[in-house]
């Protein structure tokens, strides 16, 4: 077999993988525009399900709740995470490696365990279920991602710039505001988009922490699917996928995604 | 640096760090401790109920065998999904890292890992539509094949594996790609010019060098799959009882939180053991 033939074969394989990854999503999107309620083929175009979605109070309320929770989580996680990243970058102190290692449990432990543990603890201390509990949980899940992304950006920051500003008489806060933060801004924006995505797409932790009847969008979708699904769910799911993929494309513009540019 | 400056320094670091770590403590580390405590209770200690310390919840796991069997079932599911993902994903990462060049590579790479950042619940739901009897896949296969086949994968273990592989495949592609990219092309050139066969280069050069990336990806897949409950529920139907779904039941259906806490904690122990065993490799893969 020649090298060129192998290269073609490789590209075809890559195409097959992409087909596997995207085909079901496209089918779902197509079915949200199909007239049949039972996903019957042949395909007949209809915007009915989007119309119905627009009039479905329950779904719209859940979507609104999901969005504002994600906004609050983004602000909190980005602020706390950026502060922590700057401290980890600027200062050396005993126990720093332990603090960095502590970022991994929230990412590495299955959300089922974290979610049920939060449920128990929040009930124990009186927060209980509901939106505040969901926000507290989401921020904790998003924080490590923000710190990792912002720290990666800080790694390319030249400390001499801070020292120069300091020697010219700027206070530590001025240096942070006028020198450090502008430089790492792409990292902060990317971190914020990740935080938004972590919260907006989060199902498991929200599932255990949200109050029935007062849920986030993914939880509502899960309970609706288990009751028997309708094309309305396809419609809202299609919108969700488009939103979260759009967000990530945006984040990719602000961060290196492991590619070599 | 003088002692006072170092002290000031430390105070500033503390002020910047404490909000984030306080949050993690309240939302992750204290809850995990609370769960450990709960797992030794006989009853949920709210509403003035009677409770006492007991190891009955752990005995339920070790003596009845039901839960252990389900944990084993979940571990097997994890192994199958991980193996399939590695076998499918590694060649894909190789093509991306070593065959495709330039801007096309960047775009394709982004396309491959994009679904990973989109809603996993929605992606599982999309498979439910594709796989159901008389659904799209059924139609497509019957359109291609001349004879009539009844293809209803929905509510089968195969459906669960397909859905989970779809969810987690980007992990192993990502980590393998990063490892493969770090391999210098001239190394492969050198081996080739010295007369090494393709197969020799793959087994003696590329795979050993990419191993940390592959293992990191495998661990990242295995751990969440063992704890999965939504995917088996949606795609497995009545056959979809796994260790994760039993834990879910304790919290949302049966309300036996102490038993759920004990089962969660046993799962956490298994997960931590796996992470600890893989940590030397994971550290190497991270650098």
Short mmCIF file of C-alpha atoms in Angstrom, two decimals:
data_model
loop_
_atom_site.label_atom_id
_atom_site.label_comp_id
_atom_site.label_asym_id
_atom_site.label_seq_id
_atom_site.Cartn_x
_atom_site.Cartn_y
_atom_site.Cartn_z
CA UNK A 1 0.00 0.00 0.00
CA UNK A 2 1.38 3.37 -0.93
CA UNK A 3 1.60 6.23 1.54
CA UNK A 4 -0.84 8.32 -0.45
CA UNK A 5 -3.41 5.57 -0.42
CA UNK A 6 -3.02 5.27 3.35
CA UNK A 7 -3.39 9.02 3.78
CA UNK A 8 -6.63 8.92 1.81
CA UNK A 9 -7.84 6.01 3.89
CA UNK A 10 -7.01 7.98 7.04
CA UNK A 11 -8.97 11.00 5.86
CA UNK A 12 -11.94 8.81 4.97
CA UNK A 13 -11.77 7.32 8.48
CA UNK A 14 -11.75 10.79 10.00
CA UNK A 15 -14.83 11.60 7.94
CA UNK A 16 -16.52 8.48 9.29
CA UNK A 17 -15.80 9.54 12.88
CA UNK A 18 -17.21 12.99 12.23
CA UNK A 19 -20.28 11.36 10.71
CA UNK A 20 -20.70 9.24 13.85
CA UNK A 21 -20.34 12.33 16.07
CA UNK A 22 -22.68 14.63 14.16
CA UNK A 23 -25.25 12.41 12.43
CA UNK A 24 -27.48 11.82 15.48
CA UNK A 25 -27.48 15.53 16.30
CA UNK A 26 -28.47 16.37 12.73
CA UNK A 27 -31.19 13.72 12.79
CA UNK A 28 -32.54 15.23 15.97
CA UNK A 29 -32.51 18.70 14.42
CA UNK A 30 -34.26 17.38 11.29
CA UNK A 31 -36.93 15.67 13.38
CA UNK A 32 -37.67 18.94 15.16
CA UNK A 33 -38.72 20.26 11.74
CA UNK A 34 -40.66 17.13 10.77
CA UNK A 35 -44.43 17.33 10.81
CA UNK A 36 -45.00 13.86 12.30
CA UNK A 37 -45.38 13.70 16.05
CA UNK A 38 -44.06 10.13 16.09
CA UNK A 39 -40.97 10.81 14.00
CA UNK A 40 -42.57 9.13 10.99
CA UNK A 41 -40.77 9.29 7.66
CA UNK A 42 -40.96 10.50 4.91
CA UNK A 43 -39.91 13.89 6.10
CA UNK A 44 -42.43 16.70 5.81
CA UNK A 45 -41.34 20.16 6.79
CA UNK A 46 -43.18 21.92 9.57
CA UNK A 47 -42.32 24.70 12.01
CA UNK A 48 -45.12 23.62 14.31
CA UNK A 49 -42.92 22.31 17.11
CA UNK A 50 -41.05 25.57 17.38
CA UNK A 51 -44.37 27.40 17.51
CA UNK A 52 -45.54 25.12 20.29
CA UNK A 53 -42.26 25.57 22.09
CA UNK A 54 -42.75 29.30 21.99
CA UNK A 55 -46.07 28.83 23.80
CA UNK A 56 -44.83 26.26 26.29
CA UNK A 57 -44.59 28.23 29.54
CA UNK A 58 -42.88 25.43 31.46
CA UNK A 59 -40.02 25.03 29.00
CA UNK A 60 -39.55 28.77 28.57
CA UNK A 61 -39.45 29.31 32.34
CA UNK A 62 -36.86 26.53 32.73
CA UNK A 63 -34.80 28.01 29.87
CA UNK A 64 -34.89 31.44 31.48
CA UNK A 65 -33.86 29.96 34.81
CA UNK A 66 -31.00 28.03 33.21
CA UNK A 67 -29.71 31.15 31.51
CA UNK A 68 -29.75 33.39 34.55
CA UNK A 69 -28.22 30.70 36.75
CA UNK A 70 -25.46 30.31 34.14
CA UNK A 71 -24.87 34.09 34.10
CA UNK A 72 -24.59 34.27 37.90
CA UNK A 73 -22.30 31.22 37.91
CA UNK A 74 -20.14 32.75 35.17
CA UNK A 75 -19.65 36.01 37.08
CA UNK A 76 -18.88 34.28 40.39
CA UNK A 77 -16.65 31.53 39.02
CA UNK A 78 -14.72 33.88 36.74
CA UNK A 79 -14.08 36.42 39.51
CA UNK A 80 -13.05 33.90 42.15
CA UNK A 81 -11.11 31.79 39.65
CA UNK A 82 -9.18 34.71 38.18
CA UNK A 83 -8.21 35.98 41.66
CA UNK A 84 -6.99 32.50 42.61
CA UNK A 85 -5.06 32.09 39.34
CA UNK A 86 -3.27 35.42 39.83
CA UNK A 87 -2.33 34.45 43.39
CA UNK A 88 -1.06 31.05 42.25
CA UNK A 89 0.97 32.75 39.52
CA UNK A 90 2.47 35.57 41.62
CA UNK A 91 3.15 33.94 44.92
CA UNK A 92 5.19 31.03 46.12
CA UNK A 93 4.21 29.55 49.43
CA UNK A 94 4.26 26.22 51.22
CA UNK A 95 1.30 24.05 50.23
CA UNK A 96 0.86 25.61 46.79
CA UNK A 97 1.09 22.26 45.05
CA UNK A 98 -1.56 20.85 47.35
CA UNK A 99 -3.89 23.74 46.49
CA UNK A 100 -3.33 23.07 42.80
CA UNK A 101 -3.98 19.36 43.29
CA UNK A 102 -7.23 20.16 45.12
CA UNK A 103 -8.65 21.52 41.87
CA UNK A 104 -8.89 18.04 40.41
CA UNK A 105 -11.42 16.27 42.65
CA UNK A 106 -14.32 18.44 41.41
CA UNK A 107 -13.38 17.56 37.82
CA UNK A 108 -12.36 13.93 38.32
CA UNK A 109 -14.99 12.61 40.74
CA UNK A 110 -18.16 11.49 38.90
CA UNK A 111 -20.88 14.11 39.16
CA UNK A 112 -23.23 11.49 40.58
CA UNK A 113 -21.07 11.34 43.72
CA UNK A 114 -20.52 15.11 43.97
CA UNK A 115 -24.20 15.81 43.33
CA UNK A 116 -25.56 13.40 45.93
CA UNK A 117 -22.97 14.57 48.47
CA UNK A 118 -24.03 18.20 47.91
CA UNK A 119 -27.67 17.23 48.34
CA UNK A 120 -26.94 15.61 51.71
CA UNK A 121 -24.78 18.47 52.95
CA UNK A 122 -27.06 21.29 51.79
CA UNK A 123 -30.01 19.60 53.48
CA UNK A 124 -27.94 19.17 56.62
CA UNK A 125 -27.02 22.86 56.87
CA UNK A 126 -30.48 24.11 55.90
CA UNK A 127 -29.96 25.36 52.34
CA UNK A 128 -31.96 22.44 51.00
CA UNK A 129 -32.89 22.05 47.36
CA UNK A 130 -33.47 24.96 44.99
CA UNK A 131 -31.80 27.61 42.88
CA UNK A 132 -29.28 28.81 45.54
CA UNK A 133 -28.08 25.22 46.00
CA UNK A 134 -27.78 24.78 42.23
CA UNK A 135 -25.71 27.97 41.93
CA UNK A 136 -23.38 26.99 44.79
CA UNK A 137 -22.86 23.59 43.15
CA UNK A 138 -22.30 24.91 39.62
CA UNK A 139 -19.74 27.51 40.74
CA UNK A 140 -17.72 24.77 42.44
CA UNK A 141 -17.78 22.67 39.27
CA UNK A 142 -16.84 25.62 37.04
CA UNK A 143 -14.06 27.06 39.25
CA UNK A 144 -11.36 24.50 38.41
CA UNK A 145 -11.94 24.99 34.66
CA UNK A 146 -11.63 28.78 35.01
CA UNK A 147 -8.44 28.47 37.08
CA UNK A 148 -6.87 26.02 34.59
CA UNK A 149 -7.71 28.20 31.55
CA UNK A 150 -6.67 31.51 33.14
CA UNK A 151 -3.48 29.96 34.55
CA UNK A 152 -2.59 28.69 31.09
CA UNK A 153 -2.86 32.25 29.78
CA UNK A 154 -0.85 33.60 32.72
CA UNK A 155 1.95 31.18 31.92
CA UNK A 156 2.70 33.26 28.81
CA UNK A 157 2.68 36.53 30.81
CA UNK A 158 6.02 38.22 31.37
CA UNK A 159 6.47 39.10 35.03
CA UNK A 160 8.87 41.90 34.02
CA UNK A 161 5.85 43.92 32.87
CA UNK A 162 4.42 43.91 36.40
CA UNK A 163 7.79 44.80 37.89
CA UNK A 164 8.23 47.68 35.44
CA UNK A 165 4.81 49.09 36.34
CA UNK A 166 5.58 48.72 40.05
CA UNK A 167 8.94 50.49 39.69
CA UNK A 168 7.14 53.36 37.92
CA UNK A 169 5.10 53.86 41.07
CA UNK A 170 1.89 51.94 40.36
CA UNK A 171 0.22 50.29 43.31
CA UNK A 172 -0.35 46.54 43.34
CA UNK A 173 -4.04 47.04 42.55
CA UNK A 174 -3.23 49.43 39.69
CA UNK A 175 -0.78 46.92 38.26
CA UNK A 176 -3.40 44.20 38.40
CA UNK A 177 -6.05 46.37 36.79
CA UNK A 178 -3.98 48.10 34.12
CA UNK A 179 -1.33 45.52 33.23
CA UNK A 180 -2.11 41.97 34.32
CA UNK A 181 -5.85 41.75 33.68
CA UNK A 182 -5.75 43.28 30.16
CA UNK A 183 -3.05 40.79 29.20
CA UNK A 184 -4.92 37.74 30.46
CA UNK A 185 -8.32 38.99 29.27
CA UNK A 186 -8.62 36.40 26.48
CA UNK A 187 -8.02 33.71 29.11
CA UNK A 188 -10.64 35.26 31.41
CA UNK A 189 -13.19 35.43 28.58
CA UNK A 190 -12.50 31.83 27.58
CA UNK A 191 -12.72 30.76 31.24
CA UNK A 192 -16.02 32.60 31.55
CA UNK A 193 -17.42 30.88 28.46
CA UNK A 194 -16.36 27.50 29.87
CA UNK A 195 -18.05 28.38 33.17
CA UNK A 196 -21.22 29.34 31.32
CA UNK A 197 -21.16 26.07 29.37
CA UNK A 198 -20.49 23.97 32.50
CA UNK A 199 -23.51 25.52 34.19
CA UNK A 200 -25.84 25.71 31.18
CA UNK A 201 -25.19 22.08 30.16
CA UNK A 202 -24.99 20.69 33.67
CA UNK A 203 -27.53 17.97 34.25
CA UNK A 204 -26.43 15.61 37.01
CA UNK A 205 -25.77 18.10 39.81
CA UNK A 206 -28.83 20.22 38.90
CA UNK A 207 -30.92 17.07 38.88
CA UNK A 208 -30.15 16.32 42.51
CA UNK A 209 -30.19 19.92 43.71
CA UNK A 210 -33.14 21.54 41.97
CA UNK A 211 -36.64 21.64 43.34
CA UNK A 212 -39.26 19.68 41.36
CA UNK A 213 -41.36 22.17 39.39
CA UNK A 214 -38.60 24.74 39.65
CA UNK A 215 -35.94 23.02 37.56
CA UNK A 216 -33.29 23.93 35.02
CA UNK A 217 -33.75 23.13 31.34
CA UNK A 218 -31.68 19.89 31.18
CA UNK A 219 -33.53 18.49 34.20
CA UNK A 220 -36.87 19.35 32.62
CA UNK A 221 -35.79 17.65 29.38
CA UNK A 222 -34.74 14.52 31.28
CA UNK A 223 -38.04 14.22 33.12
CA UNK A 224 -39.99 14.89 29.90
CA UNK A 225 -38.04 12.23 27.97
CA UNK A 226 -38.76 9.69 30.66
CA UNK A 227 -42.46 10.47 30.40
CA UNK A 228 -42.36 9.90 26.63
CA UNK A 229 -40.83 12.37 24.27
CA UNK A 230 -42.30 14.88 21.87
CA UNK A 231 -40.84 16.89 18.99
CA UNK A 232 -41.04 19.97 21.22
CA UNK A 233 -38.18 18.45 23.20
CA UNK A 234 -36.32 18.01 19.89
CA UNK A 235 -36.83 21.67 19.13
CA UNK A 236 -35.52 22.93 22.47
CA UNK A 237 -32.67 20.36 22.38
CA UNK A 238 -31.66 21.57 18.92
CA UNK A 239 -31.55 25.14 20.20
CA UNK A 240 -29.47 24.09 23.24
CA UNK A 241 -26.93 22.23 21.10
CA UNK A 242 -26.62 25.21 18.76
CA UNK A 243 -26.11 27.59 21.69
CA UNK A 244 -23.50 25.49 23.47
CA UNK A 245 -21.55 24.73 20.28
CA UNK A 246 -21.63 28.41 19.37
CA UNK A 247 -20.27 29.30 22.81
CA UNK A 248 -17.42 26.83 22.45
CA UNK A 249 -16.49 28.11 19.00
CA UNK A 250 -16.32 31.54 20.61
CA UNK A 251 -14.16 30.18 23.45
CA UNK A 252 -11.86 28.54 20.90
CA UNK A 253 -11.18 31.98 19.46
CA UNK A 254 -9.86 33.15 22.82
CA UNK A 255 -7.82 30.15 23.79
CA UNK A 256 -5.49 27.67 22.22
CA UNK A 257 -7.42 24.44 22.03
CA UNK A 258 -4.31 22.28 21.92
CA UNK A 259 -3.84 23.09 18.25
CA UNK A 260 -0.58 24.62 17.06
CA UNK A 261 -1.14 28.17 15.93
CA UNK B 1 13.27 38.93 50.43
CA UNK B 2 12.88 40.25 53.96
CA UNK B 3 10.53 38.59 56.41
CA UNK B 4 7.96 41.42 56.49
CA UNK B 5 7.64 41.52 52.71
CA UNK B 6 7.24 37.77 52.61
CA UNK B 7 4.57 38.05 55.30
CA UNK B 8 2.72 40.75 53.38
CA UNK B 9 3.04 38.65 50.27
CA UNK B 10 1.51 35.68 51.97
CA UNK B 11 -1.40 37.75 53.25
CA UNK B 12 -2.16 39.00 49.74
CA UNK B 13 -1.99 35.49 48.33
CA UNK B 14 -4.31 34.34 51.08
CA UNK B 15 -6.84 37.08 50.30
CA UNK B 16 -6.90 36.22 46.63
CA UNK B 17 -7.05 32.47 47.16
CA UNK B 18 -9.41 32.08 50.09
CA UNK B 19 -12.71 32.91 48.31
CA UNK B 20 -12.18 30.24 45.65
CA UNK B 21 -10.99 27.58 48.05
CA UNK B 22 -13.59 28.43 50.67
CA UNK B 23 -16.20 27.88 47.96
CA UNK B 24 -14.70 24.54 46.97
CA UNK B 25 -14.61 23.53 50.64
CA UNK B 26 -18.27 24.35 51.23
CA UNK B 27 -19.51 22.92 47.94
CA UNK B 28 -17.29 19.86 47.44
CA UNK B 29 -15.04 18.86 50.33
CA UNK B 30 -17.48 19.33 53.22
CA UNK B 31 -20.28 17.57 51.28
CA UNK B 32 -18.00 14.60 50.64
CA UNK B 33 -17.23 14.45 54.36
CA UNK B 34 -20.91 14.77 55.19
CA UNK B 35 -21.61 11.88 52.86
CA UNK B 36 -19.04 9.73 54.67
CA UNK B 37 -20.78 10.55 57.97
CA UNK B 38 -24.22 9.86 56.53
CA UNK B 39 -23.21 6.47 55.25
CA UNK B 40 -22.88 5.28 58.85
CA UNK B 41 -26.37 6.38 59.93
CA UNK B 42 -29.41 4.15 60.29
CA UNK B 43 -31.89 6.84 59.28
CA UNK B 44 -31.98 10.33 57.77
CA UNK B 45 -31.45 12.56 60.86
CA UNK B 46 -34.03 15.22 59.86
CA UNK B 47 -37.55 15.84 61.14
CA UNK B 48 -36.65 14.54 64.58
CA UNK B 49 -36.36 10.95 63.42
CA UNK B 50 -34.60 8.36 65.54
CA UNK B 51 -31.20 7.41 64.26
CA UNK B 52 -28.02 5.72 65.45
CA UNK B 53 -24.65 4.82 64.05
CA UNK B 54 -24.47 1.57 62.13
CA UNK B 55 -22.44 -0.24 59.51
CA UNK B 56 -25.57 -1.88 58.14
CA UNK B 57 -25.37 0.14 54.90
CA UNK B 58 -21.95 -1.25 54.11
CA UNK B 59 -23.01 -4.71 55.20
CA UNK B 60 -25.88 -4.46 52.72
CA UNK B 61 -23.30 -4.01 49.98
CA UNK B 62 -21.02 -6.84 51.05
CA UNK B 63 -23.63 -9.36 52.18
CA UNK B 64 -26.55 -9.18 49.75
CA UNK B 65 -24.45 -9.37 46.59
CA UNK B 66 -27.02 -7.41 44.56
CA UNK B 67 -25.11 -4.15 44.78
CA UNK B 68 -21.73 -5.80 44.25
CA UNK B 69 -23.10 -7.49 41.11
CA UNK B 70 -24.33 -4.14 39.81
CA UNK B 71 -21.00 -2.47 40.57
CA UNK B 72 -19.31 -5.25 38.62
CA UNK B 73 -21.79 -4.69 35.77
CA UNK B 74 -20.94 -0.98 35.76
CA UNK B 75 -17.20 -1.70 35.83
CA UNK B 76 -17.62 -4.03 32.83
CA UNK B 77 -19.61 -1.34 31.03
CA UNK B 78 -16.74 1.08 31.78
CA UNK B 79 -14.19 -1.37 30.35
CA UNK B 80 -16.18 -1.99 27.17
CA UNK B 81 -16.86 1.70 26.52
CA UNK B 82 -13.22 2.61 27.25
CA UNK B 83 -11.85 -0.14 24.99
CA UNK B 84 -14.16 0.73 22.10
CA UNK B 85 -13.38 4.44 22.46
CA UNK B 86 -9.61 3.86 22.47
CA UNK B 87 -9.73 1.51 19.47
CA UNK B 88 -11.90 3.91 17.47
CA UNK B 89 -10.36 7.13 18.75
CA UNK B 90 -6.62 6.49 18.55
CA UNK B 91 -6.47 6.07 14.74
CA UNK B 92 -8.56 9.21 14.44
CA UNK B 93 -6.12 11.14 16.63
CA UNK B 94 -3.23 9.73 14.57
CA UNK B 95 -4.72 10.95 11.30
CA UNK B 96 -5.33 14.38 12.84
CA UNK B 97 -1.84 14.68 14.29
CA UNK B 98 0.27 13.13 11.56
CA UNK B 99 -1.65 13.05 8.27
CA UNK B 100 -3.77 16.21 8.08
CA UNK B 101 -1.77 19.42 7.91
CA UNK B 102 -2.22 23.15 8.38
CA UNK B 103 -5.49 24.98 8.76
CA UNK B 104 -7.54 21.93 7.85
CA UNK B 105 -6.13 20.20 10.91
CA UNK B 106 -7.12 23.04 13.20
CA UNK B 107 -10.66 23.09 11.87
CA UNK B 108 -11.08 19.29 11.98
CA UNK B 109 -9.65 19.10 15.48
CA UNK B 110 -12.15 21.68 16.66
CA UNK B 111 -14.98 19.77 14.95
CA UNK B 112 -13.98 16.55 16.71
CA UNK B 113 -13.88 17.99 20.23
CA UNK B 114 -16.79 20.41 19.83
CA UNK B 115 -19.54 17.88 20.70
CA UNK B 116 -17.70 17.12 23.93
CA UNK B 117 -18.52 20.63 25.12
CA UNK B 118 -22.16 20.44 24.13
CA UNK B 119 -25.01 19.07 26.20
CA UNK B 120 -24.46 15.36 26.91
CA UNK B 121 -28.09 14.75 27.86
CA UNK B 122 -29.28 16.13 24.54
CA UNK B 123 -26.77 13.98 22.63
CA UNK B 124 -28.02 10.85 24.41
CA UNK B 125 -31.57 11.89 23.56
CA UNK B 126 -30.58 12.23 19.90
CA UNK B 127 -29.47 8.58 19.92
CA UNK B 128 -32.83 7.58 21.33
CA UNK B 129 -34.42 9.03 18.20
CA UNK B 130 -31.92 7.37 15.85
CA UNK B 131 -32.00 3.92 17.45
CA UNK B 132 -35.69 3.38 18.14
CA UNK B 133 -37.48 0.66 16.18
CA UNK B 134 -38.77 1.87 12.83
CA UNK B 135 -36.52 4.88 13.41
CA UNK B 136 -33.94 6.50 11.20
CA UNK B 137 -31.27 3.82 11.51
CA UNK B 138 -33.80 1.07 10.87
CA UNK B 139 -34.97 2.86 7.72
CA UNK B 140 -31.46 3.59 6.49
CA UNK B 141 -30.28 -0.01 6.90
CA UNK B 142 -33.38 -1.36 5.17
CA UNK B 143 -32.91 1.09 2.33
CA UNK B 144 -29.37 -0.19 1.71
CA UNK B 145 -29.85 -3.91 2.30
CA UNK B 146 -32.01 -5.86 -0.14
CA UNK B 147 -33.52 -8.17 2.46
CA UNK B 148 -35.75 -7.12 5.32
CA UNK B 149 -34.15 -6.67 8.73
CA UNK B 150 -35.79 -5.68 11.97
CA UNK B 151 -33.31 -3.41 13.67
CA UNK B 152 -34.36 -2.25 17.09
CA UNK B 153 -31.32 -1.43 19.17
CA UNK B 154 -33.19 0.85 21.52
CA UNK B 155 -33.38 -0.35 25.14
CA UNK B 156 -30.47 -2.76 24.72
CA UNK B 157 -26.96 -2.83 26.22
CA UNK B 158 -25.65 -2.06 22.73
CA UNK B 159 -27.59 1.21 22.71
CA UNK B 160 -26.05 2.18 26.06
CA UNK B 161 -22.54 1.44 24.76
CA UNK B 162 -23.14 3.42 21.54
CA UNK B 163 -24.46 6.41 23.47
CA UNK B 164 -21.60 6.39 25.97
CA UNK B 165 -18.92 5.98 23.29
CA UNK B 166 -20.47 8.92 21.47
CA UNK B 167 -20.35 10.96 24.69
CA UNK B 168 -16.78 10.19 25.68
CA UNK B 169 -14.91 9.48 22.42
CA UNK B 170 -13.61 13.09 22.13
CA UNK B 171 -11.70 12.66 25.45
CA UNK B 172 -9.41 9.93 24.12
CA UNK B 173 -9.01 11.65 20.75
CA UNK B 174 -7.98 14.84 22.54
CA UNK B 175 -5.42 13.25 24.87
CA UNK B 176 -3.98 10.93 22.19
CA UNK B 177 -3.73 13.85 19.76
CA UNK B 178 -1.75 15.92 22.27
CA UNK B 179 0.60 13.00 22.93
CA UNK B 180 1.04 12.22 19.22
CA UNK B 181 1.72 15.83 18.37
CA UNK B 182 4.62 15.85 20.80
CA UNK B 183 6.34 13.04 18.85
CA UNK B 184 8.97 14.54 16.57
CA UNK B 185 8.35 13.62 12.92
CA UNK B 186 12.09 13.29 12.34
CA UNK B 187 12.11 10.39 14.81
CA UNK B 188 9.66 8.52 12.60
CA UNK B 189 11.66 9.54 9.50
CA UNK B 190 14.84 8.19 11.09
CA UNK B 191 13.22 4.86 11.90
CA UNK B 192 11.89 4.61 8.36
CA UNK B 193 15.20 5.44 6.73
CA UNK B 194 16.84 2.77 8.87
CA UNK B 195 14.49 0.30 7.26
CA UNK B 196 11.87 -0.17 10.00
CA UNK B 197 8.56 -1.52 8.75
CA UNK B 198 5.36 0.43 9.32
CA UNK B 199 4.15 -2.07 11.85
CA UNK B 200 7.46 -1.91 13.75
CA UNK B 201 7.30 1.88 13.85
CA UNK B 202 3.76 1.74 15.21
CA UNK B 203 4.40 -0.85 17.91
CA UNK B 204 7.94 0.05 18.95
CA UNK B 205 7.92 3.82 18.53
CA UNK B 206 4.55 5.52 18.25
CA UNK B 207 2.45 3.50 20.68
CA UNK B 208 5.00 3.54 23.54
CA UNK B 209 5.48 7.30 23.14
CA UNK B 210 1.75 7.99 22.93
CA UNK B 211 0.89 5.59 25.78
CA UNK B 212 0.57 8.26 28.51
CA UNK B 213 -1.94 10.16 26.38
CA UNK B 214 -3.93 7.03 25.62
CA UNK B 215 -4.02 5.97 29.26
CA UNK B 216 -5.00 9.47 30.41
CA UNK B 217 -7.89 9.40 27.93
CA UNK B 218 -8.90 5.91 29.05
CA UNK B 219 -9.04 6.95 32.71
CA UNK B 220 -11.02 10.09 31.84
CA UNK B 221 -13.58 7.87 30.11
CA UNK B 222 -13.66 4.94 32.52
CA UNK B 223 -14.32 6.96 35.69
CA UNK B 224 -17.47 8.83 34.58
CA UNK B 225 -18.87 5.79 32.73
CA UNK B 226 -18.75 3.68 35.92
CA UNK B 227 -20.78 6.41 37.63
CA UNK B 228 -23.21 6.99 34.76
CA UNK B 229 -26.95 6.73 35.37
CA UNK B 230 -28.68 9.02 32.87
CA UNK B 231 -27.39 7.17 29.80
CA UNK B 232 -28.45 3.68 30.96
CA UNK B 233 -31.84 5.08 31.99
CA UNK B 234 -32.59 6.74 28.67
CA UNK B 235 -31.09 4.17 26.31
CA UNK B 236 -31.38 0.98 28.36
CA UNK B 237 -34.99 1.12 29.50
CA UNK B 238 -35.79 -1.78 31.81
CA UNK B 239 -32.38 -3.36 31.11
CA UNK B 240 -30.69 -0.16 32.16
CA UNK B 241 -30.19 -0.94 35.85
CA UNK B 242 -26.61 -0.21 36.77
CA UNK B 243 -24.76 0.81 39.92
CA UNK B 244 -25.30 4.50 39.13
CA UNK B 245 -29.05 4.12 38.62
CA UNK B 246 -29.36 2.34 41.98
CA UNK B 247 -27.62 5.26 43.70
CA UNK B 248 -29.95 7.66 41.86
CA UNK B 249 -32.95 5.65 43.11
CA UNK B 250 -31.82 5.91 46.74
CA UNK B 251 -31.89 9.69 46.47
CA UNK B 252 -34.85 10.46 44.23
CA UNK B 253 -37.20 7.47 44.53
CA UNK B 254 -36.60 5.33 47.62
CA UNK B 255 -35.24 8.13 49.85
CA UNK B 256 -32.82 5.83 51.61
CA UNK B 257 -30.08 8.44 51.74
CA UNK B 258 -27.76 6.60 54.15
CA UNK B 259 -27.69 3.55 51.88
CA UNK B 260 -27.19 5.84 48.85
CA UNK B 261 -24.34 7.59 50.67
CA UNK B 262 -22.67 4.27 51.44
CA UNK B 263 -23.03 3.10 47.82
CA UNK B 264 -21.70 6.46 46.55
CA UNK B 265 -18.78 6.21 48.94
CA UNK B 266 -17.88 2.72 47.77
CA UNK B 267 -17.93 4.05 44.19
CA UNK B 268 -15.73 6.96 45.27
CA UNK B 269 -13.24 4.50 46.79
CA UNK B 270 -13.10 2.54 43.53
CA UNK B 271 -12.68 5.75 41.51
CA UNK B 272 -9.92 7.06 43.78
CA UNK B 273 -8.10 3.73 43.60
CA UNK B 274 -8.17 3.90 39.80
CA UNK B 275 -7.03 7.54 39.75
CA UNK B 276 -4.24 6.80 42.23
CA UNK B 277 -3.05 3.83 40.17
CA UNK B 278 -3.00 5.97 37.04
CA UNK B 279 -1.63 9.16 38.62
CA UNK B 280 2.04 8.67 37.60
CA UNK B 281 0.93 8.28 33.99
CA UNK B 282 -1.56 11.16 34.26
CA UNK B 283 1.17 13.45 35.59
CA UNK B 284 3.42 12.55 32.69
CA UNK B 285 0.58 13.15 30.23
CA UNK B 286 -0.15 16.56 31.73
CA UNK B 287 3.35 17.92 31.13
#
